[in-house]
Coordinates of C-alpha atoms in Angstrom, one line a residue:
M46 CA 18.9 -39.2 2.5
V47 CA 15.5 -38.1 1.1
N48 CA 13.3 -39.7 -1.6
S49 CA 12.8 -36.5 -3.6
I50 CA 14.1 -33.0 -4.1
I51 CA 10.8 -31.5 -2.8
E52 CA 11.1 -33.6 0.4
G53 CA 14.6 -32.3 0.9
L54 CA 13.6 -28.7 0.4
T55 CA 10.6 -29.1 2.7
D56 CA 12.8 -30.5 5.5
Y57 CA 15.4 -27.7 4.8
F58 CA 12.9 -24.8 5.1
L59 CA 11.3 -26.3 8.2
Q60 CA 14.7 -25.7 9.9
C61 CA 14.6 -21.9 9.2
P62 CA 14.4 -20.1 12.5
L63 CA 12.5 -17.2 11.0
L64 CA 9.3 -19.2 10.1
K65 CA 6.5 -18.5 12.5
D66 CA 4.2 -21.3 13.7
G67 CA 2.0 -22.1 10.8
V68 CA 1.0 -24.6 8.3
F69 CA 3.7 -25.8 5.8
R70 CA 2.4 -27.3 2.5
V71 CA 3.6 -28.3 -0.9
N72 CA 1.8 -26.9 -4.1
A73 CA -1.1 -25.6 -2.0
L74 CA -1.5 -22.4 0.0
G75 CA -4.6 -21.9 2.2
S76 CA -6.5 -18.7 2.6
E77 CA -5.7 -18.0 6.2
P78 CA -2.4 -16.7 7.7
V79 CA 0.2 -17.8 8.6
E80 CA 0.8 -20.5 6.0
Y81 CA 3.9 -21.4 3.9
A82 CA 4.1 -23.5 0.7
L83 CA 6.8 -24.7 -1.7
E84 CA 5.6 -24.7 -5.4
S85 CA 7.7 -26.0 -8.3
A86 CA 8.3 -23.7 -11.2
I87 CA 8.5 -24.4 -14.9
T88 CA 12.0 -24.6 -16.2
S89 CA 14.3 -26.8 -18.2
P90 CA 16.0 -29.0 -15.6
V91 CA 19.3 -29.8 -17.4
V92 CA 21.9 -27.0 -17.3
Q93 CA 24.9 -29.1 -18.6
T94 CA 25.3 -32.8 -19.6
Y95 CA 28.7 -34.5 -19.4
V96 CA 30.1 -37.2 -21.7
D97 CA 29.5 -39.9 -19.0
G98 CA 25.8 -39.0 -18.8
S99 CA 26.1 -37.1 -15.5
S100 CA 24.7 -33.6 -15.4
I101 CA 24.3 -30.3 -13.7
R102 CA 20.6 -29.6 -13.1
Q103 CA 18.4 -27.0 -11.6
Y104 CA 15.1 -27.1 -9.7
Q105 CA 13.3 -23.8 -9.7
F106 CA 10.6 -23.2 -7.2
N107 CA 8.7 -20.6 -5.3
F108 CA 8.5 -20.2 -1.5
N109 CA 5.0 -18.8 -1.0
S110 CA 3.3 -17.5 2.2
R111 CA 0.0 -16.2 3.3
E112 CA 0.5 -13.4 5.9
A113 CA -1.7 -11.1 7.9
Y114 CA -2.1 -7.8 6.0
S115 CA -3.0 -4.3 6.9
M116 CA -2.5 -0.9 5.4
D117 CA -0.7 -0.1 8.7
R118 CA 2.8 1.0 7.9
I119 CA 4.3 -0.9 10.9
M120 CA 2.7 -4.2 9.8
A121 CA 3.9 -3.6 6.2
V122 CA 7.4 -2.9 7.3
Q123 CA 7.4 -6.1 9.4
A124 CA 6.3 -8.2 6.4
E125 CA 8.9 -6.7 4.1
S126 CA 11.6 -7.1 6.8
F127 CA 10.7 -10.8 7.2
Y128 CA 11.4 -11.4 3.5
E129 CA 14.6 -9.5 3.6
E130 CA 15.8 -11.5 6.6
F131 CA 14.5 -14.8 5.0
C132 CA 16.5 -14.1 1.7
N133 CA 19.6 -13.2 3.8
W134 CA 19.2 -16.5 5.7
V135 CA 19.0 -18.5 2.4
E136 CA 22.1 -16.7 1.1
E137 CA 24.0 -17.3 4.4
Q138 CA 23.2 -21.0 4.4
N139 CA 24.4 -21.2 0.8
V140 CA 27.7 -19.5 1.6
I141 CA 28.4 -21.9 4.5
G142 CA 27.4 -24.9 2.5
N143 CA 24.3 -25.8 4.5
L144 CA 22.1 -27.0 1.6
P145 CA 19.1 -29.3 1.3
A146 CA 19.4 -33.1 1.5
M147 CA 19.1 -34.7 -1.9
P148 CA 18.0 -38.1 -3.3
E149 CA 20.6 -40.8 -3.9
G150 CA 22.8 -39.9 -6.8
C151 CA 22.3 -36.2 -6.4
E152 CA 24.3 -33.5 -4.6
A153 CA 23.1 -29.9 -4.0
Q154 CA 25.6 -27.3 -5.1
T155 CA 23.9 -23.9 -4.6
L156 CA 20.6 -22.5 -3.5
T157 CA 20.0 -19.0 -4.7
V158 CA 17.3 -16.4 -4.6
L159 CA 16.1 -15.3 -8.0
A160 CA 13.6 -12.8 -6.9
P161 CA 13.3 -11.6 -3.3
G162 CA 10.0 -11.6 -1.4
F163 CA 7.2 -9.6 -3.1
M164 CA 3.5 -9.4 -2.6
L165 CA 1.4 -10.9 -5.4
D166 CA -2.0 -10.3 -4.0
A167 CA -3.7 -8.8 -1.0
T168 CA -7.0 -8.3 0.6
M169 CA -7.7 -6.1 3.6
E170 CA -7.0 -9.1 5.9
N171 CA -4.1 -11.1 4.4
A172 CA -1.5 -11.1 1.6
F173 CA 0.1 -13.7 -0.6
Y174 CA 3.9 -13.3 -0.9
Q175 CA 6.4 -15.2 -3.0
V176 CA 10.2 -15.7 -3.2
Q177 CA 11.6 -17.3 -6.4
M178 CA 14.5 -19.6 -5.9
N179 CA 16.8 -22.0 -7.8
L180 CA 18.5 -25.1 -6.5
Q181 CA 21.4 -26.2 -8.7
Y182 CA 22.7 -29.8 -8.2
F183 CA 24.9 -32.5 -9.7
K184 CA 23.2 -35.7 -10.8
E185 CA 25.2 -38.9 -11.4
A186 CA 25.0 -40.7 -14.7
P187 CA 22.3 -43.5 -14.8
K188 CA 23.8 -46.8 -13.8
T189 CA 23.7 -49.3 -16.7

């Protein structure tokens, strides 16, 4: 059991065998490679509300990273390949039901990739990549 959704997501991604040794942050990404960060996105959390007050909800977020960058073709292919493999890992975990731990009263249903890894910004030394994702979950009705 975790105390928050972001805690469950952080624990979940720290188990990914593809991540290299590096710093893992929440809502902050440093300027040196290799770093990873989870960043919440702006979205309406409620997808559907039931008569009893329970609901289907979503938590949209970005998986960001700072990677070494070069105009070298081999290095660029490696970076792009990492994101293809990372998105495949997320999809495989979703299919087998290996989803993030959730706070009490919540149950993860699906974790999907909305936009595969893409480069947002680059210098001649490093690049900022992002994968956009959506966690859909069931939340019990508030206890009265």
